[in-house]
mmCIF file of C-alpha atoms in Angstrom:
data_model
loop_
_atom_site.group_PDB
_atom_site.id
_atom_site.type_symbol
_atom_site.label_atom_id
_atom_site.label_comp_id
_atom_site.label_asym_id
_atom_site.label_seq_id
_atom_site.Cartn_x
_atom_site.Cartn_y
_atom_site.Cartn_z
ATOM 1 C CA UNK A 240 -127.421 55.684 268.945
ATOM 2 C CA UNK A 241 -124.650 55.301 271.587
ATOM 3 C CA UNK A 242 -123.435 52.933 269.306
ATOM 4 C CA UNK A 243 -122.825 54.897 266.394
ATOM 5 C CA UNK A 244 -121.437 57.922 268.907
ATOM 6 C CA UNK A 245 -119.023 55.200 270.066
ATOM 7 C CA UNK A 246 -117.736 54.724 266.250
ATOM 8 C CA UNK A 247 -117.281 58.095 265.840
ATOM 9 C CA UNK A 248 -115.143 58.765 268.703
ATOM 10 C CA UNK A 249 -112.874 56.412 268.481
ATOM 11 C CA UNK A 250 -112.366 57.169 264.857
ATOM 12 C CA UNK A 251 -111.796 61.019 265.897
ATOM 13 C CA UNK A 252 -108.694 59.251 268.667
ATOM 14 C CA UNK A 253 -107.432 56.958 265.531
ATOM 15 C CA UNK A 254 -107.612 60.401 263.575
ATOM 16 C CA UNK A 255 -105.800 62.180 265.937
ATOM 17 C CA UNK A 256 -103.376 59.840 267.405
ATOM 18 C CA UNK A 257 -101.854 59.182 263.858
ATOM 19 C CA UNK A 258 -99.890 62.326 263.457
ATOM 20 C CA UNK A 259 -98.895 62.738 266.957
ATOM 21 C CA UNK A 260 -96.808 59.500 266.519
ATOM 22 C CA UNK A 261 -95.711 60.624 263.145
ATOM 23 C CA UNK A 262 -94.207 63.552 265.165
ATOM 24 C CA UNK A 263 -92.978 62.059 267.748
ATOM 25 C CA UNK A 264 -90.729 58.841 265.273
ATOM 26 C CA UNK A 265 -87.935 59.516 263.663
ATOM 27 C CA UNK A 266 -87.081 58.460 260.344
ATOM 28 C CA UNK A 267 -84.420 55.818 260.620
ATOM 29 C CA UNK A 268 -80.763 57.570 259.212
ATOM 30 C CA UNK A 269 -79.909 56.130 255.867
ATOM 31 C CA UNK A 270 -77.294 53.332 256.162
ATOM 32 C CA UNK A 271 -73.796 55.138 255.180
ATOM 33 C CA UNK A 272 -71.440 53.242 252.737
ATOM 34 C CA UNK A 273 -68.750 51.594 254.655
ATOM 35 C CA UNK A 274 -65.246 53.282 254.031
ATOM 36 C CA UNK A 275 -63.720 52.654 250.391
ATOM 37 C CA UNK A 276 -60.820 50.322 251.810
ATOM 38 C CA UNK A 277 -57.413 51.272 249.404
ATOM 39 C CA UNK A 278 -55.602 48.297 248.330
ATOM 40 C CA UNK A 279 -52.623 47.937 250.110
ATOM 41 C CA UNK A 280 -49.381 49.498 247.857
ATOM 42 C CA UNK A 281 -47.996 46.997 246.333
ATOM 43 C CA UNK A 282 -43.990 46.172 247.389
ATOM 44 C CA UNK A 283 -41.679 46.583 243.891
ATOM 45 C CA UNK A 284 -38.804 44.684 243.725
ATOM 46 C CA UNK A 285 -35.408 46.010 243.993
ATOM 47 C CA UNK A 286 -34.068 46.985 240.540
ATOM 48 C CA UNK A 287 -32.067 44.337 239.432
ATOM 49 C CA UNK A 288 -28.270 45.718 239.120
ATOM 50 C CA UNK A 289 -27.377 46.043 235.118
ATOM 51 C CA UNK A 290 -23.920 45.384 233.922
ATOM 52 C CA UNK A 291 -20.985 43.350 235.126
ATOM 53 C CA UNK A 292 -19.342 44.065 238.377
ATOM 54 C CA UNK A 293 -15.677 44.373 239.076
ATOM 55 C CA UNK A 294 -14.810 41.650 241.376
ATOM 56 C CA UNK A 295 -17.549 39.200 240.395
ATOM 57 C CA UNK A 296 -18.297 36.602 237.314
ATOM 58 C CA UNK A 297 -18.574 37.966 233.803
ATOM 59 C CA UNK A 298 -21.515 36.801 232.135
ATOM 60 C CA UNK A 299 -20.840 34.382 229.922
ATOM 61 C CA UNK A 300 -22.030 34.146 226.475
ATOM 62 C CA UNK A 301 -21.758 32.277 222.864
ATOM 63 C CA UNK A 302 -21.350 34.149 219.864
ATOM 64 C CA UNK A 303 -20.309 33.681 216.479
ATOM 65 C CA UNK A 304 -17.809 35.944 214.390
ATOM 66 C CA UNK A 305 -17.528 37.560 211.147
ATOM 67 C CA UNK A 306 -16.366 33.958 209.798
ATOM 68 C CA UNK A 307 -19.193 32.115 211.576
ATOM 69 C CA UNK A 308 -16.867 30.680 214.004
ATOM 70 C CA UNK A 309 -18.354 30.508 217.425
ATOM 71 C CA UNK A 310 -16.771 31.638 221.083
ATOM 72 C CA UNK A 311 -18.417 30.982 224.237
ATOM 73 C CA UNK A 312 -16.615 32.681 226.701
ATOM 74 C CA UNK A 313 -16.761 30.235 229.599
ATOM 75 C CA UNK A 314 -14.542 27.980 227.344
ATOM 76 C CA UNK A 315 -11.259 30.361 228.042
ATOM 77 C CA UNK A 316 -11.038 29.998 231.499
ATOM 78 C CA UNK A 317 -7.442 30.115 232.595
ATOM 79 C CA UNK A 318 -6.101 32.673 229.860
ATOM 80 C CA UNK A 319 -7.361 36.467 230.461
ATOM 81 C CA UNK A 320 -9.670 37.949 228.170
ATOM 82 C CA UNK A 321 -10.478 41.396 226.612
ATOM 83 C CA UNK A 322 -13.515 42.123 225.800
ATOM 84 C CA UNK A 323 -13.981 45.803 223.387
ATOM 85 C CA UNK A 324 -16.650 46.598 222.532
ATOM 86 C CA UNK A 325 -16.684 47.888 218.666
ATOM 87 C CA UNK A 326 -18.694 49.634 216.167
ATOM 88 C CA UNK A 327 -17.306 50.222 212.350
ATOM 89 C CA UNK A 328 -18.766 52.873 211.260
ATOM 90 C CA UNK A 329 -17.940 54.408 214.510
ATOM 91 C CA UNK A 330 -15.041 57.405 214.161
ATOM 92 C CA UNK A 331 -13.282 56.915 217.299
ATOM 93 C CA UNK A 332 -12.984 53.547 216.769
ATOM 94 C CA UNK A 333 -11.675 53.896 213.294
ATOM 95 C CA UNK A 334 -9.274 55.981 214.971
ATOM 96 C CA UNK A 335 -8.290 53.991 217.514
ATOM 97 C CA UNK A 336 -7.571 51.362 214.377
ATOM 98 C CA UNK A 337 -6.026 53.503 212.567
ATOM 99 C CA UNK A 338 -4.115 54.689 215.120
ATOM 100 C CA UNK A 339 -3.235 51.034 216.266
ATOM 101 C CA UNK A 340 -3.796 51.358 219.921
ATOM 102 C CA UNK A 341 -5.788 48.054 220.197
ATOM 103 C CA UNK A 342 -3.028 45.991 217.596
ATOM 104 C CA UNK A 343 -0.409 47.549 219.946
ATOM 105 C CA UNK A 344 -2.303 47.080 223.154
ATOM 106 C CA UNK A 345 -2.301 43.301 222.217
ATOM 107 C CA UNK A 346 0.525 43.004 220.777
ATOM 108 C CA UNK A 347 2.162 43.717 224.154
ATOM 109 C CA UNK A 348 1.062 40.815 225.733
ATOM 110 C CA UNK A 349 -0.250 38.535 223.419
ATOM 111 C CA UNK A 350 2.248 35.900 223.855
ATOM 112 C CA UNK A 351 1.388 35.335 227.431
ATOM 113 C CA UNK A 352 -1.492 34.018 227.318
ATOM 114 C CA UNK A 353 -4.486 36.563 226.587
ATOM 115 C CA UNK A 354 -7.256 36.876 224.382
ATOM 116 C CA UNK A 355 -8.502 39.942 222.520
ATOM 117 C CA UNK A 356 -12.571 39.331 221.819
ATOM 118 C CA UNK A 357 -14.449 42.430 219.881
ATOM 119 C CA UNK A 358 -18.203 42.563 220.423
ATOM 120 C CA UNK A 359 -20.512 44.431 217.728
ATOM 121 C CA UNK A 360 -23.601 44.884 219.566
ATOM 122 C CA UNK A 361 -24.756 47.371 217.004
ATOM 123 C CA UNK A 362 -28.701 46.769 215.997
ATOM 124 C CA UNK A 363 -27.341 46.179 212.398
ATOM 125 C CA UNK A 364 -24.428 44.120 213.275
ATOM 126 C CA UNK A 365 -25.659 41.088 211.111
ATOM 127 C CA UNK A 366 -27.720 43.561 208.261
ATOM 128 C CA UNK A 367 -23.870 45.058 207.519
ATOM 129 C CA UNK A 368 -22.214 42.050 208.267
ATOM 130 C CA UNK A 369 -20.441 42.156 204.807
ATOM 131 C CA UNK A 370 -19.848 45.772 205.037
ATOM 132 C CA UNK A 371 -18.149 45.078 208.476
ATOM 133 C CA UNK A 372 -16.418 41.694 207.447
ATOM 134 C CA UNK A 373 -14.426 44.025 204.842
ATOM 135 C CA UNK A 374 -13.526 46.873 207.076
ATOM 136 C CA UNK A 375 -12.238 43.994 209.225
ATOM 137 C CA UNK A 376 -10.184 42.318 206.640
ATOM 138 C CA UNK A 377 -8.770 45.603 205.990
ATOM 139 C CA UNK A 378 -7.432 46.249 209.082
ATOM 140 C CA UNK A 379 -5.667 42.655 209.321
ATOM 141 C CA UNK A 380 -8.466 40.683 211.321
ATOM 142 C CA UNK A 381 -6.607 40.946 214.681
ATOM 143 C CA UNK A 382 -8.941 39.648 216.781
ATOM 144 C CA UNK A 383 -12.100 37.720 216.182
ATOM 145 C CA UNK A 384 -15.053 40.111 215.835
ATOM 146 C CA UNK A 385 -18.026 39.099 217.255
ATOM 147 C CA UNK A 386 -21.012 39.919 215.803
ATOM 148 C CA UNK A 387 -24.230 40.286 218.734
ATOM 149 C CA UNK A 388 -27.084 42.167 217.183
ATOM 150 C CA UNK A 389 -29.402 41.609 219.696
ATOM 151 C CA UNK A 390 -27.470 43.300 221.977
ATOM 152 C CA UNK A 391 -27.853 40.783 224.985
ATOM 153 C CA UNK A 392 -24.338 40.523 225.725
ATOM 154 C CA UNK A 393 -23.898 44.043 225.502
ATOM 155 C CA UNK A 394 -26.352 44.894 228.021
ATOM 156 C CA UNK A 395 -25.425 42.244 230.272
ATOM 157 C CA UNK A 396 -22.001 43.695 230.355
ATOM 158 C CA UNK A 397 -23.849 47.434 230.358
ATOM 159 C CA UNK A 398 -21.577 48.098 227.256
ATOM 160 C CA UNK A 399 -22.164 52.368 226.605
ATOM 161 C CA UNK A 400 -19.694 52.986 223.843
ATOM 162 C CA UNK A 401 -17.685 52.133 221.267
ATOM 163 C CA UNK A 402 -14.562 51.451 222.394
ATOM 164 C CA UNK A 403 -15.926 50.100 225.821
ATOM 165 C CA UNK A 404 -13.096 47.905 227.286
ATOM 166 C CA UNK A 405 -13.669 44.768 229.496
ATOM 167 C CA UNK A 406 -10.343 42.670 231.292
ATOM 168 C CA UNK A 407 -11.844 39.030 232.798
ATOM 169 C CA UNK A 408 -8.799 37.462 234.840
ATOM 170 C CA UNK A 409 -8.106 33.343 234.635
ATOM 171 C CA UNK A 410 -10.889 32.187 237.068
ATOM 172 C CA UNK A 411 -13.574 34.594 234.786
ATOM 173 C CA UNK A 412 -13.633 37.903 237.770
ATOM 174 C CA UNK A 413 -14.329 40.962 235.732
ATOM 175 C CA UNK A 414 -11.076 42.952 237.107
ATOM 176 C CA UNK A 415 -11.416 46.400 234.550
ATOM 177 C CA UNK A 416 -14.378 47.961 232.975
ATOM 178 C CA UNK A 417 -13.879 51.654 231.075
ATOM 179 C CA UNK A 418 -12.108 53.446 228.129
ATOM 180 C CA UNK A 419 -8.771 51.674 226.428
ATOM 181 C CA UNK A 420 -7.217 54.942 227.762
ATOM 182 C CA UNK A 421 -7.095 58.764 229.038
ATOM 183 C CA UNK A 422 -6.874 60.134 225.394
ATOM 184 C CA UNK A 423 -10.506 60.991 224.986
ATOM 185 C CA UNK A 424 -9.397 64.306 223.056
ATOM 186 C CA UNK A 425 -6.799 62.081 220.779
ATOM 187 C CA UNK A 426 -4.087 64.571 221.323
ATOM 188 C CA UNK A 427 -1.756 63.023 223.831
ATOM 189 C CA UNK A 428 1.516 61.491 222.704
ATOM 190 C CA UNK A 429 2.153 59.018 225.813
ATOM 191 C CA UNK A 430 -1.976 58.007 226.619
ATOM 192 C CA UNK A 431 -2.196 55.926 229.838
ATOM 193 C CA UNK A 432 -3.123 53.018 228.541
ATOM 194 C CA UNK A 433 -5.413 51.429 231.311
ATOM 195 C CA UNK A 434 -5.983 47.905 229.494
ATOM 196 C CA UNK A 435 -2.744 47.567 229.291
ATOM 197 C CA UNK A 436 -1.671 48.104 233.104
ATOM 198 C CA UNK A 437 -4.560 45.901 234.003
ATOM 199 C CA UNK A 438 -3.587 42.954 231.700
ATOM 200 C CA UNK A 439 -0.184 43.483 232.894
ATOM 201 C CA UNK A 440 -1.128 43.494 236.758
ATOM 202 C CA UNK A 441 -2.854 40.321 236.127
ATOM 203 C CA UNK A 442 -0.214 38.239 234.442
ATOM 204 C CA UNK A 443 1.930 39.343 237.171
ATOM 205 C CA UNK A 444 -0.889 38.563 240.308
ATOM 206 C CA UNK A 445 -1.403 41.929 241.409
ATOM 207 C CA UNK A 446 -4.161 43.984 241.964
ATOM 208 C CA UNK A 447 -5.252 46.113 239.451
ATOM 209 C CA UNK A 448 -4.809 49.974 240.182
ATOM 210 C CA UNK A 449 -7.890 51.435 238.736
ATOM 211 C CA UNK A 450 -10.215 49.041 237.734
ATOM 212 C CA UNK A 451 -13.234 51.268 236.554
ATOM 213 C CA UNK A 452 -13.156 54.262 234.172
ATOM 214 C CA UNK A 453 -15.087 56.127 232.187
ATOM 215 C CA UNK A 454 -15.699 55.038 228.556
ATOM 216 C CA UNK A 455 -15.735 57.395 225.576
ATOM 217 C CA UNK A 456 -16.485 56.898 221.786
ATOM 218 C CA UNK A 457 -19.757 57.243 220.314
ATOM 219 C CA UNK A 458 -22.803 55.275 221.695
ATOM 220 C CA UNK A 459 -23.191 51.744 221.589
ATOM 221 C CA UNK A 460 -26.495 51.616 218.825
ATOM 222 C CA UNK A 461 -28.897 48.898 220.327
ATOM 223 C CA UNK A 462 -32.106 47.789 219.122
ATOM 224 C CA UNK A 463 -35.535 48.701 220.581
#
């Protein structure tokens, strides 16, 4: 009998004991997520400067003309070049031809040892090539006119519009970049004629007065 009195008892302590030590614990906290760690911002590079730079190398290129004759500019190192920047279906251009400023620019110098380059860096340059050969033809073939359709040596020059006039002195130094003049409106009789004064400071070793302008003319048309 004591034995079974015994059982019961320390049942009834087990019983009781239970839910005191339920009270008494407390339920662990639940683990918190450690901190979402942000990737660190990434560092962009600097943006790379776009066009040629008075003062330093003009990019050289290789392109072919109307004719399929080829000009790499490197090869004309000790003569000074001009580079413009053309488009023939472009009015102020036609103008400007029409006009003669660029035969007449040239013609001022051309004996001393310059050369006159035109770059067509419209997206069609080669689709109208035939078109374009023509209009060239008609107005006496000049210059050579290169044809660059792809427009990489137009944007490595940063060529905006048409006219857009580049002078390169002997050693290859871009020395002007800007319009062929300050006739924008078309209605002056006596333009300054900034190619000119550059070509001319060169071929005499000076420095060149203003060696950056603003271009005018309509936009150069690149590709996509």
């Amino acid at each position: 009998m004591m034995t079974v009195r015994m059982s019961w008892v320390s049942s009834a302590l087990v019983a009781f004991a239970l839910p005191v030590m339920a009270q008494g614990t407390k339920p662990a906290e639940p683990t918190k997520p450690a901190p979402e760690t942000k990737p660190a911002a990434e560092t962009k590079p600097a943006a790379a400067a776009t066009g040629a730079e008075i003062g330093k190398a003009a990019p050289d290129f290789t392109l072919k003309d109307v004719d399929g004759k080829e000009t790499k500019l490197s090869s004309l190192k000790g003569k000074i070049v001009v580079l413009e920047w053309a488009n023939t279906e472009c009015p102020v251009c036609k103008n400007h031809y029409k006009d003669k400023t660029m035969q007449n620019t040239f013609n001022s110098f051309k004996d001393k040892g310059v050369v006159w380059l035109v770059v067509d860096s419209s997206s069609f340059a080669e689709t109208k090539k035939d078109a374009i050969t023509k209009w060239w033809k008609d107005q006496g073939s000049p210059f050579p006119y290169l044809l660059d359709a792809a427009g990489k040596v137009g944007r490595s020059y940063g060529a905006k519009t048409t006219p857009h006039m580049f002078v390169i002195d002997k050693n290859g130094v871009l020395a002007y970049n800007g319009a062929i003049d300050d006739n924008k409106a078309g209605d002056k009789k006596e333009p300054k004629n900034y190619v000119a004064d550059a070509v001319n400071a060169l071929i005499k070793g000076t420095a060149v007065a203003t060696a950056k302008t603003d271009p005018y003319g309509c936009s150069v048309k690149y590709g996509n």
